[in-house]
Backbone as a ProteinNet text record, in pm:
[ID]
protein_1_A
[PRIMARY]
XXXXXXXXXXXXXXXXXXXXXXXXXXXXXXXXXXXXXXXXXXXXXXXXXXXXXXXXXXXXXXXXXXXXXXXXXXXXXXXXXXXXXXXXXXXXXXXXXXXXXXXXXXXXXXXXXXXXXXXXXXXXXXXXXXXXXXXXXXXXXXXXXXXXXXXXXX
[TERTIARY]
83.6	1.1	65	51.7	110.8	123.5	241.9	241.1	177.8	121.2	44.3	177.2	284.4	400	454.2	476.8	514.8	429.3	284.3	194.9	195.3	201.5	184.8	300.1	441.8	528.4	539.6	474	446.6	374.8	256.3	119.1	201.5	293.4	324.2	446.8	523.5	611.2	534.4	400.8	325.8	251.4	242.8	153.8	285.2	382	531	536.3	542.2	547	448.9	316.1	237.3	223.3	293	340	424.1	528.5	612.2	602.8	453.6	412.2	314.5	240.8	164.6	250.3	373.3	482.6	498.6	570.8	626.2	530.8	400.8	311.4	252.5	266	257.1	388.2	494.3	627.9	617.6	581.5	587	456	351.8	268.3	298.5	364.9	401.8	499.6	594.8	685.5	659.5	559.6	495.5	442.4	470.1	443.6	291.7	241.3	97.1	29.7	108.7	14.9	7.3	71.5	64.6	-38.1	-180.9	-269.9	-315.3	-300.1	-333.7	-247.7	-144.9	-16.9	-70.1	-79.3	-133.8	-247.1	-372.9	-471.3	-458.3	-359.8	-306.9	-240.6	-133.7	-71.9	-153	-244.7	-357.6	-430.6	-492.3	-558.2	-487.4	-354.5	-269.7	-237.4	-205.2	-192.6	-325.9	-428.6	-561.2	-549.7	-517.9	-544.3	-454	-322.2	-268.5	-308.3	-366.1	-447.5	-542.8	-664	-733.7	-680.6	-557.4	-513.6	-459.3	-398.6	-329.1	-465.3	-596.2	-689.5	-716.4	-712.2	-750.6	-628	-522.2	-421.8	-378.7	-416.8	-412.7	-540.2	-660	-747.8	-726.8	-646.1	-581.9	-490.9	-363.5	-286.8	-379.9	-469.7	-525.1	-602.3	-651.6	-721.8	-642	-527.9	-417.5	-360.5	-383.1	-326.2	-199	-156.3	-72.6	-72.5	48.4	42.8	83.6	-8.1	22.7	104.6	211.1	323.7	273.6	363.3	348.5	484.2	493	617.4	621.7	752.8	795.2	921.2	940.8	1075.3	1193.9	1330.1	1434.5	1455.9	1450.6	1473.2	1389.9	1258.1	1163.5	1204.8	1252.1	1307.6	1452.9	1536.1	1635.6	1617.1	1489.2	1427.2	1389.7	1330.1	1270.2	1402.7	1495.5	1567.9	1672.2	1680.4	1709.5	1652.4	1515.5	1419.8	1435.4	1461.3	1505.7	1624.3	1741.2	1845.1	1819.1	1772.3	1755.7	1679.9	1546.8	1463.6	1548.5	1652.3	1726.4	1821	1841.7	1934.6	1864.8	1735.4	1665.4	1602.8	1591.3	1515.4	1357.8	1311.8	1197.7	1158.5	1074.4	1020.8	904.3	820.8	716.6	784.8	853.2	960.3	1014.6	1095.3	1161.8	1056.2	950.7	870.9	823.4	763.7	715.2	838.3	953.8	1067.7	1068.6	1052.2	1068.4	970.4	825.1	731.9	704.7	771.4	781.7	890.3	973.2	1079.7	1016.3	936.5	876.3	753.2	682.4	564.6	654.2	768.1	841.4	863.7	910.1	949	831.9	703.3	564.9	561.9	572.6	543.6	590.1	733.7	839.9	796.5	768	737.1	601.5	506.7	402.1	429.7	524.9	570.2	623.6	706.6	772.6	687	573.7	473.8	420.6	353.7	279.4	372.4	503.7	604.6	587.4	548.4	556	426.3	489.6	380.6	301.4	323.5	277.1	118.9	89.4	-25.6	-153.9	-264.9	-389.2	-437.6	-523.4	-599.7	-648.3	-732.9	-798.6	-694	-604.2	-505.4	-421.7	-398.2	-345.3	-442.2	-565.2	-673	-659.8	-659.5	-651	-523.2	-410.3	-283.1	-271.6	-337.4	-340	-409.7	-532.8	-618.8	-546.6	-479.4	-403.6	-312.2	-222.9	-98.2	-163.3	-283.7	-339.8	-372.3	-427.3	-468.7	-345.4	-249.6	-136	-52.7	-75.6	-35.7	-85.3	-199.7	-293	-231.3	-189.4	-136.8	26	101.4	215.6	200	115.7	78.5	68.8	-7	-70	74.4	154.9	282.5	359.5	388.2	458.5	427.3	276.2	249.5	252	223.9	243.8	397.9	483.4	628.5	688.7	618.5	666.2	637	515.6	442.8	565.1	592.9	687.5	793.9	882.7	974.9	989.7	863.1	846.5	851.5	781.4	751.7	896.1	1014	1147.4	1236.3
-112.3	4.8	114.4	236.5	347.8	419.7	478.6	553.9	700.6	786	902.8	987.7	1014	1080.1	1067.5	964.9	931.6	1010.3	979.3	1030.1	1190.2	1222.4	1357.9	1446.7	1384.7	1426	1437.6	1332.5	1331.5	1409.4	1460.2	1543	1687.6	1727.5	1836.3	1873.9	1787.4	1793	1850.6	1811.1	1824.1	1967.2	2013.7	2146.6	2242.9	2221.3	2308.3	2328.8	2200.5	2219.7	2303.7	2292.6	2381.3	2501	2541.7	2697.5	2772.8	2678.2	2703.8	2750.8	2679	2688.7	2816	2823.3	2979.1	3079.5	3094.8	3203	3217.8	3103.6	3105.9	3186.4	3129.9	3188.6	3317.8	3370.3	3522	3587.6	3552.6	3602.4	3618.1	3515.8	3515.8	3606.4	3609	3701.3	3875.7	3875	4009.2	4069.9	3992.1	3999.4	3975.9	3919.9	3912.2	4054	4068.8	4195.9	4209.6	4347.2	4357.6	4321.1	4317.7	4260.4	4124.9	4028.2	3895.1	3847.8	3919.6	3886.7	3751.9	3666.2	3521.3	3460.7	3497.6	3449	3472.8	3585	3640.9	3570.4	3538.5	3493.3	3333.6	3266.2	3128.3	3112.5	3200.2	3187.7	3199.6	3296.4	3314.1	3176.8	3131.6	3026.3	2858.2	2881.8	2754.9	2783.8	2910.8	2934.1	2904.4	2962.9	2901	2746.7	2658.7	2511.7	2489.7	2536.2	2502.7	2551.1	2665.5	2698.5	2577.2	2524.5	2463.9	2321.3	2254.7	2144.1	2163	2289.4	2288.5	2275.9	2326.9	2316.8	2177.4	2102.7	1950.1	1863.3	1929.1	1849.6	1901.5	2027.4	2071.7	1984.6	1985.5	1896.9	1754.9	1698.9	1569.2	1557.5	1661.2	1658.8	1673.2	1763.5	1807.7	1672.6	1604	1480.3	1376.4	1360.9	1267.2	1331.7	1444.9	1489	1585.6	1620.3	1660.3	1839.2	1894.4	2042.9	2063.7	2141.7	2163.7	2250.4	2234.7	2283.4	2437.3	2540.6	2663.5	2709.4	2807.8	2864.9	2777.5	2799	2735.4	2644.1	2577.8	2475	2576.6	2566.7	2631.4	2642	2521.8	2481.7	2602	2594.9	2699.8	2845.8	2888.4	3003.8	3015.7	2909.9	2959.6	2951.5	2889.4	2849.5	3036.2	3072.1	3232.6	3296.2	3294.1	3375.2	3348.2	3226.7	3199.3	3266.9	3265.2	3310.7	3471.7	3514.8	3661.5	3728	3633.9	3637.7	3612.9	3503.1	3488.1	3576.7	3606.6	3726.3	3834.9	3878.5	3995.3	4006.5	3897.2	3882.1	3854.6	3823.3	3750.2	3879.9	3848.8	3973.5	3924.4	3796.7	3729.1	3696.4	3784	3746.2	3651.2	3632.5	3542.8	3405.6	3382.9	3227.6	3230.6	3313.2	3285.9	3245.5	3326.2	3277.5	3154.9	3131.7	2979.2	2881	2903	2803.4	2802.8	2902.6	2886	2805.5	2838.5	2767.7	2638.2	2580.1	2438.1	2375.6	2479.7	2393.2	2352.8	2465.6	2447.9	2327.2	2303.8	2211.3	2073.5	2059	1943.1	1919	1994	1967.9	1930.1	1968.5	1953.1	1816.8	1753.5	1645.7	1535.6	1581.9	1470.9	1456.2	1573.2	1579.7	1465	1469.2	1387.9	1249.1	1240.3	1087.8	1033.9	1099	1038.3	1018.4	1090.8	1054.5	943.8	938.6	814.7	681.7	690.7	584.4	523.9	611	567.4	427.7	364.6	247	299.7	427.5	477.7	509	536.9	610.6	488.6	551.6	463	495.6	416.6	394.8	512.7	553.7	733.5	843.3	824.7	921.6	919.4	783.4	767.7	817.2	782.8	843.2	1003.5	1047.3	1213.2	1260.4	1226	1257.5	1234.9	1119.5	1076.2	1220.9	1224.4	1324.4	1465.7	1509.9	1623	1623.5	1519.6	1511.1	1534.5	1474.5	1496.5	1658.6	1695.5	1854.1	1933.7	1913.9	1977.1	1928.2	1796.4	1768.4	1862	1874.7	1964.3	2101.9	2152.6	2291.4	2282.1	2174.2	2133.8	2134.6	2064.1	2026.8	2174	2249.4	2395.1	2472.8	2474.8	2555.4	2495.1	2387	2313.5	2363.5	2365.5	2391.6	2521.2	2619.9	2739.1	2788.5	2725.2	2725.6	2686.8	2604.3	2519	2620.8	2718.6	2792.7	2902.3	2963.6	3070.1	3043	2921.8	2881.8	2868.7	2816.8	2818.2	2968.6	3045.5	3215.4	3262.3	3217.3	3287	3205
9.1	5.6	1.1	-48.9	-78.2	45.2	82.1	203.6	164.7	234	218.4	172.6	236.4	205.3	78.6	36	-109.2	-191.4	-171.9	-274.4	-247.1	-165.8	-109	-201.8	-208.6	-272.1	-400	-472.8	-593.2	-654.9	-548.7	-614.4	-584.1	-495.3	-457.6	-579.2	-640	-727.6	-871.9	-850.4	-1017	-960.6	-846.4	-818.3	-850.5	-805.6	-843.3	-978.5	-1089.2	-1214.2	-1272.3	-1205.1	-1264.6	-1220.7	-1107.9	-1072.1	-1149.8	-1186.6	-1281.7	-1427.3	-1464.6	-1580.2	-1574.9	-1469.7	-1438	-1452.5	-1382.3	-1393.7	-1515.3	-1572.2	-1725	-1814.2	-1828	-1919.6	-1859.4	-1730	-1693.9	-1766.3	-1751	-1796.7	-1946.5	-2028.7	-2151.2	-2244.2	-2143.3	-2190	-2161.2	-2047	-2012.8	-2122.1	-2196.3	-2276.8	-2452.7	-2449.5	-2573.3	-2652.3	-2763.7	-2839.6	-2820.4	-2828	-2818.1	-2939.6	-3061.5	-3197.2	-3167.4	-3091.8	-3102.3	-2978.7	-3009.9	-2893.3	-2901.7	-3033.8	-3019.4	-2918.8	-2910.5	-2805.1	-2637.3	-2646	-2523.5	-2471.3	-2562.4	-2495.4	-2482.2	-2574.6	-2565.7	-2402.7	-2384.7	-2258.6	-2152.2	-2138.4	-2023.7	-2038.2	-2140.9	-2124.7	-2070.7	-2122.2	-2054	-1896.5	-1874.3	-1716.5	-1623.8	-1703	-1646	-1631.3	-1703.2	-1690.3	-1576.5	-1561.6	-1443	-1322.1	-1332.3	-1196.7	-1173.3	-1256.5	-1237.7	-1192.6	-1261	-1190.8	-1096.3	-1061.3	-900.7	-812.4	-851.6	-756.1	-718.4	-820.6	-811	-740.2	-768.4	-679.3	-527	-523.8	-381.6	-294.2	-349	-261	-260.5	-343.9	-303.5	-215.4	-206.5	-102.3	38.6	21.6	166.3	215.5	99.3	169.8	215.9	183.3	213.6	348.4	400.1	499.8	506.5	391.6	350.1	318.3	347.6	322.5	161.8	93.9	-48.1	-79.4	-160.7	-203.2	-268.2	-228.1	-301.2	-320.6	-418.6	-479.1	-615.8	-685.2	-786.6	-745.9	-863.9	-841.3	-856.6	-834.2	-853	-1004.8	-1049.5	-1223.1	-1287.6	-1246	-1302.8	-1295.2	-1180	-1177.4	-1261.6	-1254.8	-1340	-1511.5	-1522.3	-1662.5	-1738.1	-1630.6	-1642.7	-1665.3	-1594.2	-1610.1	-1746.2	-1770.5	-1915.2	-2046	-1997.1	-2095.1	-2124.8	-1995	-2010.1	-2088.1	-2084.3	-2149.1	-2288.8	-2344.6	-2458.4	-2534.9	-2465.9	-2555.1	-2558.8	-2474.1	-2504.2	-2613.1	-2660.8	-2797.5	-2879.2	-2889.2	-3020.1	-3084.6	-3207.2	-3298.4	-3347.9	-3288.7	-3338.4	-3226.8	-3141.6	-3019.6	-3011.3	-3130.2	-3138.8	-3135.2	-3236.8	-3224.6	-3086.6	-3025.5	-2917.3	-2800.5	-2777	-2694.8	-2686.8	-2837.6	-2838.7	-2812.9	-2866.3	-2850.5	-2684.1	-2612.1	-2473.7	-2389.2	-2462.6	-2396.3	-2464.5	-2551.6	-2582.4	-2492.1	-2460.2	-2369.3	-2206.1	-2160	-2052.6	-2069.6	-2181.5	-2186.8	-2193.7	-2253.7	-2234.9	-2096	-2015.1	-1859.2	-1802.4	-1837.2	-1761.9	-1804.2	-1931.3	-1953.1	-1909.5	-1879.2	-1823.6	-1679.9	-1644.7	-1465.7	-1453.9	-1558.5	-1538.8	-1583.4	-1667.5	-1689	-1570.9	-1517.7	-1401.9	-1295.1	-1263.9	-1152.8	-1184.6	-1331	-1355.2	-1348	-1347.8	-1320.1	-1190.7	-1104.2	-965.9	-911.5	-850.3	-790.2	-689.5	-604	-501.2	-549.6	-670.2	-712.1	-697	-621.8	-658.5	-786.9	-813.3	-948.4	-1000.7	-872.5	-892.6	-916.6	-840.1	-874.9	-1013.4	-1050.3	-1162.1	-1285.5	-1295.9	-1383	-1387.8	-1268.3	-1236.8	-1304.8	-1286.9	-1346.4	-1494.5	-1539.4	-1688.4	-1759.4	-1693.6	-1760.8	-1760.4	-1661.2	-1652.4	-1740.6	-1738.3	-1852.1	-2006.6	-2021	-2145.3	-2190.9	-2090.5	-2088.9	-2135.5	-2051.2	-2077.6	-2207.6	-2254.6	-2383.6	-2513.8	-2475.4	-2577.9	-2602	-2466.8	-2508.6	-2548.3	-2508.4	-2592.8	-2729.2	-2765.3	-2896.6	-2979.7	-2901.1	-2993.2	-2992.3	-2864.9	-2871.3	-2966.3	-3000.1	-3099.9	-3219.7	-3263	-3393.9	-3448.3	-3345.5	-3368.6	-3388.6	-3310.1	-3295.6	-3440.3	-3476.4	-3626	-3746.9	-3720.8	-3832.4	-3811.5	-3702.4	-3691.1	-3764.4	-3756.7	-3782.9	-3943.4	-3997.1	-4117.7	-4219.1	-4126.5	-4180	-4201.9	-4157.6	-4158.8	-4262.6
[MASK]
++++++++++++++++++++++++++++++++++++++++++++++++++++++++++++++++++++++++++++++++++++++++++++++++++++++++++++++++++++++++++++++++++++++++++++++++++++++++++

């Protein structure tokens, strides 16, 4: 039987990844050219997805008697700093923004894959995490499609 603390740790890692995603898209939206309203809208929607996911994860952590994680991962903070440096030297803000977003989406997918490899998850949590991963995968695929289009335009 799974130990609650191990499951709480897994769920908290996913909360942190989603917090990174929220912060990353907030930053991306702020740095996106005003004429790229489609990207700003997309980034807002993707951040909202992570907020909804975090609400579900927080409920599960609380139900298990755990303390839901807050803040972001150090790697997420480092990644956002790298976004700043990279965008400062880029002359194609849209493509750079999408490149950075895809990098973050790849990291989220890896985190979810790692969580799903755990033997600690109950069947219900495995279903929840699989559904959340699919939601995030849709976002990833949208970002990748837009990035490929931006790349082809050059």
